[in-house]
């Protein structure tokens, strides 16, 4: 699954529930399901009939399986030549049903036949209803624990079985499922037909998929594997890029894993409403439209990268997740971390000009953003209830695991890593595995202690900080490295008993990197020349933060241009974490950022722009009434304005992607953070032209223009944006450009209109991101939070338990102790069990920010006095 909301960096010290509270009792194993569904899109219900072939290890009179929101009609259990009707007793809280018969069922094979009805719900989970183009669709999303809403089942990932699926649907509709279609029979009445799909290979229930509607497909193939990208009929023209990407990616993974794509055909379907970004159902991947569809002429670099990387993530899952599946949800990182890490590999080969290694470095910083909190979690965290399981889909499972895998790959080498992965996948194909199975196989295949490295990062929470100190004697230096857990909230050093086993690569001067495996709290390494610049994360492949001594840092900053772009990205990250935790004063960071203003790497500009905006909002913003806020803005204009002018606005459509992306970041930085009136006026002119003719702006710059124009935009401009959001558009990218820009208006009346729009008219899948966008803007933050509190029940009902953590997480953008008290009190009165850890993390982020604001106020004021 790919999460939908980038800012949803989720958080709760795990409150361990009674062991196995919601696991099925042992003794019954499903072997094969035969499923038949008759969805009624008008009445939003469905009828279901199923037969589950099972094996019993011992004789019994009752069988327990999972079911939620299912009305059982008739249940018959057949075994040993005898069929008996079963009595059903429901346990809605545990989402289980127990089927009891009067005569003992013998050990061995049995079959359970169930007829039932269910609800096509509007909560985007299980079997649900979706709407677009004045009609309804039936869609599924089973991960993590919602297959039980579509069919009574043994709904745990280790219960793999084969599936025969058929659907009785309206005569004019089509259906797509995991297997290839094997028959299409008219009837049973003239208004329906019945579509049957081939038996699937062994797979988990959470990977079952069905879609019903008027979907149309663009067809391609790779090495005789049929691949289709499907959409509603109006959007078929936008499917070409995803098909091209998928064809290349299947070929890449066939080669990389040395295991041919194992599921026959591959369908990829964009659906109108979807809770996640995308879902890797076996051979029937479902997507939110905005991550699948791209205008062949006018897509931005971001959209093309999103489409390619999300298809790649989901296709990688066909091996990592679908072919080999974790035994239980605590090892979800084996799915999500691997798919995240793998996703950029085919892109690197296909589009080298995209420089995806910079996206990798950026992803590592995203993981750190969560992992520097006390309330982060271990990569492998116990989870028993559906709420606990759903909260595991966070930046730790995805981005942190991916970062750890990049570190391991740099340590063992690409070929050895690939050999280890291939051996692991071959060994566990069509089965299940745990973390130990992976790293044992890796250690065997590579001959290196990958097991020790992986275990320390998977089972210890948080991120290490390396303190690097050099001393000099007789012309050579020795490097003393100490490691401890980094916690952003704590300026002081905290005792931390943790020690990681971590590969670390240093570069000194222009020498080649030296790599060591550190496994003690303090270690000394013989260095190079005394005056060499030492960088402690060569190639930015390590998952740690580096704290340099002041003289070492000065040398490094002066030599920043000699580092590679990825290394500069991680140096900016290291220094930011030092500032956030008040280990270093903020002036050094601001000077480093200023010195990189003309850097030609787009990721560096977007990274520092985001952190300067944060600084402007939360530090300088606090000094309103003094000239300091204006001085900060004026520094931004003076330092970055000329770079933006040199790039030009709107700039040439022929500029390469890096230039276009830098232009977009600098436009927001100078126009919003720098509050530059001229840039704001120019953005408004460009926005007006764009509204009349989208061809007037390069696609990669368009969103930034619309955002900056909105900042001081009036009701007339708001109306024009809103009209674009309300009129049906066949192009999701264009729709979301205007939709997201609604959050950038500063006029309270317009902010209120956007909030009302979110509640009344936005699709439920989009409410969290719109409210998150508003909470991220200082002008809208308080108003939005008041609205959320006043309308909480309505919002909760609209977005549902799966989406609500995005709103809880958005409160993490506050920065005062009063706000943290308020957030804490509100959620104490309105508990959200699906966002327990997320809430703790949001509160810690608020408090960390408030502490930083106090600690950096003086250094910032001193620096502002000094800047020219
Ligand atoms: Zn995934």
GROMACS .gro file of C-alpha atoms in nm, residues 684 709-710 712-719 745 747 750:
model
   14
  684UNK     CA    1  -0.114   3.699  -0.963
  709UNK     CA    2  -0.108   3.433  -0.604
  710UNK     CA    3  -0.354   3.305  -0.344
  712UNK     CA    4  -0.306   3.788  -0.072
  713UNK     CA    5  -0.577   3.680  -0.315
  714UNK     CA    6  -0.923   3.834  -0.295
  715UNK     CA    7  -1.270   3.684  -0.325
  716UNK     CA    8  -1.269   3.727  -0.703
  717UNK     CA    9  -0.957   3.513  -0.741
  718UNK     CA   10  -1.095   3.262  -0.489
  719UNK     CA   11  -1.413   3.229  -0.697
  745UNK     CA   12  -0.563   3.218   0.086
  747UNK     CA   13  -0.842   3.621   0.421
  750UNK     CA   14  -1.205   3.272   0.240
   0.00000   0.00000   0.00000
